[in-house]
Amino acid sequence: MRILVIGSGAREHAIVKSLIRTGTRAEDIVCAPGNEGIASEVETRQVDQVDRLAVVKLALEERVDLVVIGPEAPLVEGVADALREQGVGVFGPNQDAAQLEGSKNFAKEVMAAADVPTGMAHQCTTMEEVENALDQFGAPFVVKADGLAAGKGVIVTSDKSAALEHAGVYISGGVLVEEFLDGREVSLFFLADGKTVMPLSPAQDYKRAFEGDEGPNTGGMGAYSPIPWLPEGFVEEVTERVAQPVINELARRGTEFVGLLYCGLIVTDRGLRVIEFNARFGDPETQVVLRRLTSNLAELLMRAATGKLDVGPSAEFSKRKAVTVVLASEGYPTSTADYREVVGIESAESIEDVEVCKAGRVGRVLSVVGCGDSFQEARTLAYEGMSRISLQGGHYRNDIAARVS
Ligand code: AMP
Ligand code: GLY
């Protein structure tokens, strides 16, 4: 099976590594546009990932059986639709179904129709509506841009003027004011084939920039998997109450979801609630979830792409633990430094059970992944790897997986 992976982040590097680790030959993988880390493992090609025709042309030229779309932007642009129209196998939802991530209002409507537990929210199109909704819920305030905002669309704050200011930035495209949900967050991924879902293993992401969950929200500064503190039956509950009903509701609307359904959940005193959906693998959770996958990833993704998830075995995972720590460049996420060279990646990867997934040249630049028999061991390995890497002005959190055992 020949596979084209679209994307250029640490997530796509982790997907490529997992494909190879679980049985796909490196010669059978192409990544576009990829990055320097990915290029050291498989062939890469230049492409504008949101250009539908360019991606279709590349997939046909490379004669691939399956295209795996990593990021949300090509999905929201309809790259998956264009590939399917040409008969190319795709793991990644069509434009309509990707609205589950592309529009928070759409996600809320689908959840309401499917009776999925989520926070109460008001859809607002004027600042007056925002103000009323903030007053109704009270502090802490949660304001979300309706559309994609590269991880910057959500603010959680006790400062009403900051909440209003944030709403003001996004109000022209619509904002959602949501009740504050208190609890621990969990990311759970499902493969979906339009009708059936298959859970992967849960992971926890660290969203805030600094230690102790301080600072602004980011794309994610670290993660671990599995999650030892989850109640028994958690994955089954999310499957039955969240993932399957959402897939059914989308199918009922004629927008079958084929790809990765990312359920961002919070476990509250009143039970589980959905915070958000994404239509793609999460970053950096993928680095830890796929690190532990033992089933053949290419076969699983192909079964999802061809409507065959219900035929054959479920995804299986190692009992080992995985921890990833993200290295970000100076100023991330509020400002962008100039490109500076990262050194020491080879030395980090020379440690057994440490791998490095490369990302951008600025922003989140890489993730170091440690894998061990205990969280303690996995975490020690990840940080030992990180200590061998240097980037002027770079920063990472020292408390990833510090309190899990
Ligand atoms: P999102 O982009 O929707 O994942 O939101 C980013 C982060 O904001 C989440 O990971 C949570 O930490 C936080 N968040 C979002 N919605 C809520 C909520 N209703 N209550 C508390 N925190 C939230
Ligand atoms: N780590 C959060 C995300 O991928 O959206």
Short mmCIF file of C-alpha atoms and ligand atoms in Angstrom, two decimals:
data_model
loop_
_atom_site.label_atom_id
_atom_site.label_comp_id
_atom_site.label_asym_id
_atom_site.label_seq_id
_atom_site.Cartn_x
_atom_site.Cartn_y
_atom_site.Cartn_z
CA MET A 1 0.00 0.00 0.00
CA ARG A 2 1.41 3.40 -1.00
CA ILE A 3 0.52 6.29 1.28
CA LEU A 4 0.73 10.07 0.95
CA VAL A 5 0.73 11.97 4.25
CA ILE A 6 -0.23 15.64 3.98
CA GLY A 7 1.21 18.05 6.54
CA SER A 8 4.43 19.39 7.99
CA GLY A 9 4.22 19.16 11.77
CA ALA A 10 5.34 16.90 14.58
CA ARG A 11 1.96 15.19 14.30
CA GLU A 12 2.69 14.15 10.72
CA HIS A 13 6.20 13.08 11.74
CA ALA A 14 4.62 10.91 14.44
CA ILE A 15 2.17 9.44 11.89
CA VAL A 16 5.06 8.60 9.55
CA LYS A 17 7.06 7.00 12.37
CA SER A 18 4.04 4.97 13.48
CA LEU A 19 3.30 3.77 9.94
CA ILE A 20 6.89 2.53 9.67
CA ARG A 21 6.97 1.03 13.17
CA THR A 22 3.75 -0.92 12.56
CA GLY A 23 4.70 -2.45 9.23
CA THR A 24 4.68 -0.01 6.30
CA ARG A 25 7.96 0.23 4.37
CA ALA A 26 9.48 3.72 4.36
CA GLU A 27 9.70 3.47 0.51
CA ASP A 28 5.91 3.22 0.39
CA ILE A 29 5.37 6.55 2.18
CA VAL A 30 5.55 10.04 0.71
CA CYS A 31 4.93 13.15 2.77
CA ALA A 32 4.06 16.60 1.46
CA PRO A 33 5.28 19.14 2.24
CA GLY A 34 6.85 17.43 5.27
CA ASN A 35 9.76 18.95 7.16
CA GLU A 36 13.46 18.26 7.64
CA GLY A 37 12.83 15.56 10.24
CA ILE A 38 10.28 13.75 8.07
CA ALA A 39 12.61 14.08 5.05
CA SER A 40 15.24 12.08 6.92
CA GLU A 41 12.84 9.11 7.03
CA VAL A 42 10.73 9.16 3.85
CA GLU A 43 10.52 10.97 0.50
CA THR A 44 8.96 14.41 0.69
CA ARG A 45 7.38 16.59 -2.02
CA GLN A 46 6.61 20.26 -2.13
CA VAL A 47 2.90 21.09 -2.24
CA ASP A 48 0.55 23.83 -1.13
CA GLN A 49 -1.53 21.67 1.21
CA VAL A 50 -4.70 23.74 0.88
CA ASP A 51 -4.58 23.73 -2.95
CA ARG A 52 -7.09 21.03 -3.89
CA LEU A 53 -5.87 20.56 -7.45
CA ALA A 54 -2.21 20.47 -6.44
CA VAL A 55 -2.83 17.77 -3.83
CA VAL A 56 -4.93 15.69 -6.27
CA LYS A 57 -2.24 15.99 -8.93
CA LEU A 58 0.43 14.86 -6.48
CA ALA A 59 -1.65 11.90 -5.26
CA LEU A 60 -2.23 10.74 -8.85
CA GLU A 61 1.42 11.23 -9.86
CA GLU A 62 2.59 9.28 -6.84
CA ARG A 63 0.00 6.56 -7.51
CA VAL A 64 -0.92 6.31 -3.87
CA ASP A 65 -3.67 4.08 -2.50
CA LEU A 66 -4.38 6.31 0.47
CA VAL A 67 -3.95 9.96 1.39
CA VAL A 68 -3.80 10.76 5.11
CA ILE A 69 -4.57 14.42 5.77
CA GLY A 70 -2.93 15.68 8.98
CA PRO A 71 -4.00 19.32 9.58
CA GLU A 72 -7.45 20.91 9.68
CA ALA A 73 -6.87 23.61 7.06
CA PRO A 74 -6.88 21.29 3.99
CA LEU A 75 -9.95 19.48 5.36
CA VAL A 76 -11.88 22.71 5.79
CA GLU A 77 -10.77 23.73 2.28
CA GLY A 78 -12.26 20.54 0.79
CA VAL A 79 -9.04 18.76 -0.17
CA ALA A 80 -10.55 15.41 0.88
CA ASP A 81 -13.62 16.02 -1.33
CA ALA A 82 -11.40 16.72 -4.34
CA LEU A 83 -9.38 13.52 -3.78
CA ARG A 84 -12.52 11.40 -3.39
CA GLU A 85 -13.96 12.84 -6.59
CA GLN A 86 -10.91 11.44 -8.36
CA GLY A 87 -11.33 8.03 -6.74
CA VAL A 88 -8.33 8.37 -4.43
CA GLY A 89 -8.69 6.73 -0.97
CA VAL A 90 -8.67 9.35 1.78
CA PHE A 91 -8.41 9.33 5.54
CA GLY A 92 -9.90 12.71 6.45
CA PRO A 93 -13.44 14.09 6.32
CA ASN A 94 -15.05 16.06 3.51
CA GLN A 95 -15.51 19.80 3.89
CA ASP A 96 -19.07 19.52 5.25
CA ALA A 97 -18.14 17.02 7.96
CA ALA A 98 -14.97 18.97 8.85
CA GLN A 99 -17.29 21.77 9.99
CA LEU A 100 -17.45 19.81 13.22
CA GLU A 101 -14.07 21.43 13.89
CA GLY A 102 -14.43 24.43 11.56
CA SER A 103 -17.51 25.83 13.28
CA LYS A 104 -18.15 25.60 17.01
CA ASN A 105 -21.78 26.56 16.39
CA PHE A 106 -22.21 23.66 13.97
CA ALA A 107 -20.64 21.31 16.54
CA LYS A 108 -23.10 22.53 19.18
CA GLU A 109 -26.04 21.97 16.82
CA VAL A 110 -24.92 18.43 16.04
CA MET A 111 -24.44 17.69 19.74
CA ALA A 112 -27.87 19.06 20.60
CA ALA A 113 -29.49 16.92 17.89
CA ALA A 114 -27.58 13.83 19.01
CA ASP A 115 -28.13 14.45 22.73
CA VAL A 116 -24.41 14.55 23.47
CA PRO A 117 -23.35 16.01 26.86
CA THR A 118 -21.64 19.39 26.47
CA GLY A 119 -21.50 22.81 28.16
CA MET A 120 -24.46 25.15 27.85
CA ALA A 121 -23.70 27.93 25.41
CA HIS A 122 -25.12 30.94 23.64
CA GLN A 123 -24.37 31.69 19.98
CA CYS A 124 -23.80 35.45 19.73
CA THR A 125 -23.57 37.76 16.75
CA THR A 126 -23.67 41.10 18.60
CA MET A 127 -21.70 42.44 21.55
CA GLU A 128 -24.95 43.03 23.37
CA GLU A 129 -25.73 39.32 23.19
CA VAL A 130 -22.21 38.57 24.41
CA GLU A 131 -22.60 40.87 27.38
CA ASN A 132 -25.93 39.31 28.35
CA ALA A 133 -24.56 35.79 28.03
CA LEU A 134 -21.49 36.64 30.16
CA ASP A 135 -23.75 38.06 32.86
CA GLN A 136 -25.99 35.03 32.76
CA PHE A 137 -23.16 32.51 33.26
CA GLY A 138 -20.95 34.63 35.54
CA ALA A 139 -17.20 34.19 36.07
CA PRO A 140 -15.03 32.44 35.05
CA PHE A 141 -15.98 33.43 31.50
CA VAL A 142 -15.48 31.23 28.44
CA VAL A 143 -15.62 32.90 25.02
CA LYS A 144 -14.92 31.01 21.77
CA ALA A 145 -14.56 32.19 18.20
CA ASP A 146 -16.95 30.24 15.96
CA GLY A 147 -14.39 29.54 13.22
CA LEU A 148 -10.81 28.23 13.04
CA ALA A 149 -8.40 30.49 14.89
CA ALA A 150 -5.18 28.45 15.04
CA GLY A 151 -5.60 27.62 18.72
CA LYS A 152 -6.15 31.26 19.69
CA GLY A 153 -9.94 31.40 19.49
CA VAL A 154 -10.74 30.47 23.11
CA ILE A 155 -10.34 32.56 26.23
CA VAL A 156 -11.06 31.42 29.77
CA THR A 157 -10.83 34.34 32.17
CA SER A 158 -12.34 35.86 35.30
CA ASP A 159 -11.78 39.33 33.86
CA LYS A 160 -14.99 40.41 32.15
CA SER A 161 -13.34 43.19 30.18
CA ALA A 162 -10.78 40.70 28.79
CA ALA A 163 -13.66 38.38 27.82
CA LEU A 164 -15.42 41.25 26.05
CA GLU A 165 -12.25 42.33 24.31
CA HIS A 166 -11.67 38.79 23.04
CA ALA A 167 -15.28 38.58 21.84
CA GLY A 168 -14.83 41.91 20.05
CA VAL A 169 -11.97 40.48 17.96
CA TYR A 170 -14.06 37.59 16.64
CA ILE A 171 -17.65 38.88 16.77
CA SER A 172 -17.87 39.52 13.03
CA GLY A 173 -17.59 35.75 12.44
CA GLY A 174 -19.76 34.89 15.43
CA VAL A 175 -18.75 33.85 18.95
CA LEU A 176 -19.93 31.32 21.46
CA VAL A 177 -20.21 32.15 25.16
CA GLU A 178 -20.09 28.94 27.17
CA GLU A 179 -20.57 27.94 30.79
CA PHE A 180 -17.29 27.26 32.61
CA LEU A 181 -16.64 23.54 33.07
CA ASP A 182 -14.44 22.46 35.92
CA GLY A 183 -12.57 19.16 35.76
CA ARG A 184 -9.75 17.24 34.14
CA GLU A 185 -9.36 17.22 30.39
CA VAL A 186 -8.98 14.13 28.23
CA SER A 187 -8.37 13.76 24.52
CA LEU A 188 -9.85 10.63 22.99
CA PHE A 189 -9.42 9.86 19.29
CA PHE A 190 -11.75 7.72 17.21
CA LEU A 191 -11.20 6.36 13.74
CA ALA A 192 -14.46 6.79 11.84
CA ASP A 193 -15.56 5.25 8.55
CA GLY A 194 -18.83 7.17 8.11
CA LYS A 195 -20.90 4.62 10.06
CA THR A 196 -18.71 3.00 12.71
CA VAL A 197 -16.16 4.33 15.18
CA MET A 198 -13.11 2.71 16.74
CA PRO A 199 -11.50 4.28 19.82
CA LEU A 200 -7.76 4.74 20.17
CA SER A 201 -6.14 5.12 23.60
CA PRO A 202 -6.83 8.23 25.74
CA ALA A 203 -4.22 10.95 26.20
CA GLN A 204 -3.86 14.07 28.27
CA ASP A 205 -2.66 17.29 26.67
CA TYR A 206 -1.12 20.27 28.50
CA LYS A 207 -2.63 23.32 26.83
CA ARG A 208 -1.14 26.20 28.79
CA ALA A 209 2.25 27.65 27.89
CA PHE A 210 3.88 27.52 31.30
CA GLU A 211 4.37 25.22 34.28
CA GLY A 212 1.52 24.85 36.74
CA ASP A 213 -0.96 25.50 33.90
CA GLU A 214 -0.09 29.19 33.82
CA GLY A 215 0.05 31.45 30.81
CA PRO A 216 -1.86 31.56 27.55
CA ASN A 217 -3.42 28.61 25.74
CA THR A 218 -1.20 26.99 23.13
CA GLY A 219 -1.60 24.20 20.59
CA GLY A 220 -0.29 21.87 23.33
CA MET A 221 3.01 21.76 25.26
CA GLY A 222 3.12 18.09 26.18
CA ALA A 223 1.05 14.96 26.62
CA TYR A 224 0.97 11.49 28.09
CA SER A 225 -0.87 8.26 27.35
CA PRO A 226 -2.58 6.15 28.65
CA ILE A 227 -4.49 7.92 31.47
CA PRO A 228 -4.37 5.82 34.65
CA TRP A 229 -6.88 7.95 36.59
CA LEU A 230 -9.85 7.50 34.24
CA PRO A 231 -12.89 5.70 35.64
CA GLU A 232 -13.49 2.17 34.43
CA GLY A 233 -15.62 2.05 31.29
CA PHE A 234 -14.69 5.62 30.28
CA VAL A 235 -13.77 4.76 26.68
CA GLU A 236 -16.97 2.74 26.26
CA GLU A 237 -19.02 5.59 27.68
CA VAL A 238 -17.50 8.13 25.29
CA THR A 239 -18.04 5.72 22.41
CA GLU A 240 -21.70 5.23 23.25
CA ARG A 241 -22.65 8.72 24.40
CA VAL A 242 -20.46 10.90 22.19
CA ALA A 243 -18.60 9.46 19.22
CA GLN A 244 -21.20 7.04 17.79
CA PRO A 245 -24.16 9.44 18.19
CA VAL A 246 -22.22 12.24 16.47
CA ILE A 247 -21.23 10.00 13.57
CA ASN A 248 -24.84 8.81 13.29
CA GLU A 249 -26.19 12.37 13.32
CA LEU A 250 -23.73 13.45 10.63
CA ALA A 251 -24.65 10.43 8.49
CA ARG A 252 -28.35 11.27 8.94
CA ARG A 253 -27.60 14.74 7.58
CA GLY A 254 -25.83 13.21 4.57
CA THR A 255 -22.38 14.36 5.73
CA GLU A 256 -20.63 11.09 6.55
CA PHE A 257 -17.53 11.59 8.65
CA VAL A 258 -14.55 9.53 7.46
CA GLY A 259 -11.31 10.20 9.30
CA LEU A 260 -10.26 11.05 12.82
CA LEU A 261 -12.85 12.28 15.27
CA TYR A 262 -10.98 13.98 18.10
CA CYS A 263 -13.15 14.29 21.20
CA GLY A 264 -11.88 16.96 23.60
CA LEU A 265 -13.56 16.05 26.89
CA ILE A 266 -13.72 17.24 30.44
CA VAL A 267 -14.56 14.98 33.36
CA THR A 268 -16.67 17.07 35.75
CA ASP A 269 -18.44 16.25 39.01
CA ARG A 270 -21.63 16.01 36.97
CA GLY A 271 -20.15 13.59 34.44
CA LEU A 272 -18.35 13.94 31.16
CA ARG A 273 -18.82 16.90 28.82
CA VAL A 274 -17.50 17.60 25.33
CA ILE A 275 -15.38 20.77 25.11
CA GLU A 276 -14.60 20.52 21.44
CA PHE A 277 -14.29 18.28 18.43
CA ASN A 278 -11.48 18.27 15.95
CA ALA A 279 -11.59 16.57 12.59
CA ARG A 280 -7.97 15.38 12.72
CA PHE A 281 -5.31 13.88 14.95
CA GLY A 282 -4.31 16.12 17.87
CA ASP A 283 -0.82 17.51 18.28
CA PRO A 284 1.03 16.57 20.55
CA GLU A 285 -1.33 13.75 21.69
CA THR A 286 -0.66 11.80 18.48
CA GLN A 287 3.01 11.54 19.41
CA VAL A 288 2.11 9.53 22.54
CA VAL A 289 -0.99 7.67 21.30
CA LEU A 290 0.56 6.36 18.08
CA ARG A 291 3.84 5.65 19.91
CA ARG A 292 1.92 2.97 21.81
CA LEU A 293 -0.06 1.56 18.86
CA THR A 294 0.87 -2.02 18.05
CA SER A 295 -1.69 -2.71 15.27
CA ASN A 296 -0.82 -1.96 11.64
CA LEU A 297 -1.72 1.73 11.28
CA ALA A 298 -1.91 1.73 7.49
CA GLU A 299 -4.47 -1.08 7.56
CA LEU A 300 -6.58 0.67 10.19
CA LEU A 301 -6.60 3.95 8.25
CA MET A 302 -7.43 2.12 5.03
CA ARG A 303 -10.31 0.26 6.71
CA ALA A 304 -11.66 3.63 7.89
CA ALA A 305 -11.28 5.12 4.41
CA THR A 306 -13.14 2.21 2.81
CA GLY A 307 -16.00 1.79 5.30
CA LYS A 308 -14.63 -1.42 6.81
CA LEU A 309 -13.93 -0.56 10.43
CA ASP A 310 -16.47 -3.12 11.62
CA VAL A 311 -14.68 -5.94 9.80
CA GLY A 312 -11.55 -7.05 11.60
CA PRO A 313 -9.76 -6.40 14.88
CA SER A 314 -9.76 -3.21 16.95
CA ALA A 315 -6.70 -1.05 17.44
CA GLU A 316 -4.31 -2.46 20.01
CA PHE A 317 -1.88 -0.63 22.26
CA SER A 318 1.21 -1.50 24.23
CA LYS A 319 0.88 -1.41 28.02
CA ARG A 320 3.95 0.82 28.08
CA LYS A 321 3.59 4.51 28.88
CA ALA A 322 4.50 7.40 26.62
CA VAL A 323 5.28 10.99 27.55
CA THR A 324 6.01 13.84 25.15
CA VAL A 325 7.44 17.27 25.86
CA VAL A 326 7.22 20.09 23.31
CA LEU A 327 10.08 22.51 22.67
CA ALA A 328 8.82 25.95 21.58
CA SER A 329 10.79 28.89 20.25
CA GLU A 330 11.22 32.16 22.10
CA GLY A 331 7.99 34.10 22.60
CA TYR A 332 5.61 31.27 21.64
CA PRO A 333 2.61 31.54 21.61
CA THR A 334 2.38 35.33 21.80
CA SER A 335 5.18 36.33 19.44
CA THR A 336 7.37 34.73 16.82
CA ALA A 337 11.16 34.78 17.03
CA ASP A 338 13.39 34.55 13.98
CA TYR A 339 14.49 31.08 12.94
CA ARG A 340 17.36 29.72 15.02
CA GLU A 341 19.12 26.44 14.59
CA VAL A 342 18.19 23.52 16.85
CA VAL A 343 21.11 21.29 17.82
CA GLY A 344 21.34 17.93 19.56
CA ILE A 345 18.45 16.03 17.99
CA GLU A 346 20.67 13.12 16.94
CA SER A 347 22.15 12.87 20.39
CA ALA A 348 18.64 12.80 21.92
CA GLU A 349 17.53 10.08 19.52
CA SER A 350 20.59 7.99 20.31
CA ILE A 351 18.98 7.22 23.69
CA GLU A 352 16.98 4.01 23.51
CA ASP A 353 13.20 4.60 23.61
CA VAL A 354 13.54 8.32 22.89
CA GLU A 355 12.32 9.74 19.61
CA VAL A 356 12.06 13.27 18.29
CA CYS A 357 9.23 14.48 16.09
CA LYS A 358 10.17 17.63 14.20
CA ALA A 359 7.66 20.43 13.68
CA GLY A 360 8.02 23.98 12.41
CA ARG A 361 11.09 26.18 12.17
CA VAL A 362 9.45 28.55 14.69
CA GLY A 363 6.57 28.18 17.14
CA ARG A 364 6.37 24.61 18.35
CA VAL A 365 9.63 23.27 16.90
CA LEU A 366 9.72 19.66 18.03
CA SER A 367 8.40 17.07 20.49
CA VAL A 368 10.61 14.64 22.37
CA VAL A 369 8.83 11.36 23.12
CA GLY A 370 9.92 8.95 25.85
CA CYS A 371 8.48 5.46 26.19
CA GLY A 372 8.91 3.23 29.23
CA ASP A 373 7.38 0.64 31.51
CA SER A 374 6.29 3.35 33.96
CA PHE A 375 5.37 7.03 33.62
CA GLN A 376 8.40 7.83 35.72
CA GLU A 377 10.66 6.06 33.23
CA ALA A 378 8.95 7.54 30.15
CA ARG A 379 9.13 11.01 31.62
CA THR A 380 12.78 10.69 32.64
CA LEU A 381 13.64 9.55 29.11
CA ALA A 382 11.74 12.43 27.49
CA TYR A 383 13.50 14.99 29.67
CA GLU A 384 16.88 13.34 29.23
CA GLY A 385 16.35 13.63 25.47
CA MET A 386 15.27 17.25 25.82
CA SER A 387 18.35 18.10 27.90
CA ARG A 388 20.54 17.16 24.94
CA ILE A 389 18.75 19.58 22.61
CA SER A 390 19.44 23.28 22.53
CA LEU A 391 17.68 26.21 20.94
CA GLN A 392 18.53 29.76 21.91
CA GLY A 393 15.51 31.26 23.72
CA GLY A 394 13.63 27.98 23.45
CA HIS A 395 11.31 26.90 26.26
CA TYR A 396 9.48 23.81 27.44
CA ARG A 397 7.47 22.80 30.49
CA ASN A 398 9.19 20.80 33.21
CA ASP A 399 5.99 19.42 34.71
CA ILE A 400 4.63 17.21 31.93
CA ALA A 401 3.28 13.98 33.46
CA ALA A 402 4.87 15.01 36.77
CA ARG A 403 1.89 13.93 38.83
CA VAL A 404 0.82 10.74 37.08
CA SER A 405 1.92 7.34 38.22
P1 AMP B 1 -10.75 24.52 22.70
O1 AMP B 1 -10.00 25.29 21.65
O2 AMP B 1 -12.22 24.52 22.54
O3 AMP B 1 -10.13 23.19 22.95
O4 AMP B 1 -10.45 25.26 24.07
C1 AMP B 1 -9.14 25.47 24.50
C2 AMP B 1 -9.04 25.20 25.98
O5 AMP B 1 -9.86 26.11 26.70
C3 AMP B 1 -9.54 23.82 26.39
O6 AMP B 1 -8.59 22.84 26.24
C4 AMP B 1 -9.87 24.07 27.85
O7 AMP B 1 -8.70 24.03 28.63
C5 AMP B 1 -10.39 25.47 27.84
N1 AMP B 1 -11.86 25.44 27.75
C6 AMP B 1 -12.63 25.41 26.64
N2 AMP B 1 -13.94 25.41 26.94
C7 AMP B 1 -14.01 25.45 28.28
C8 AMP B 1 -15.09 25.47 29.23
N3 AMP B 1 -16.37 25.49 28.83
N4 AMP B 1 -14.80 25.49 30.54
C9 AMP B 1 -13.51 25.51 30.95
N5 AMP B 1 -12.45 25.49 30.13
C10 AMP B 1 -12.68 25.47 28.80
N1 GLY B 2 -3.51 19.41 21.19
C1 GLY B 2 -4.73 19.99 20.82
C2 GLY B 2 -5.05 19.94 19.40
O1 GLY B 2 -4.43 19.25 18.62
O2 GLY B 2 -6.00 20.59 19.01
#
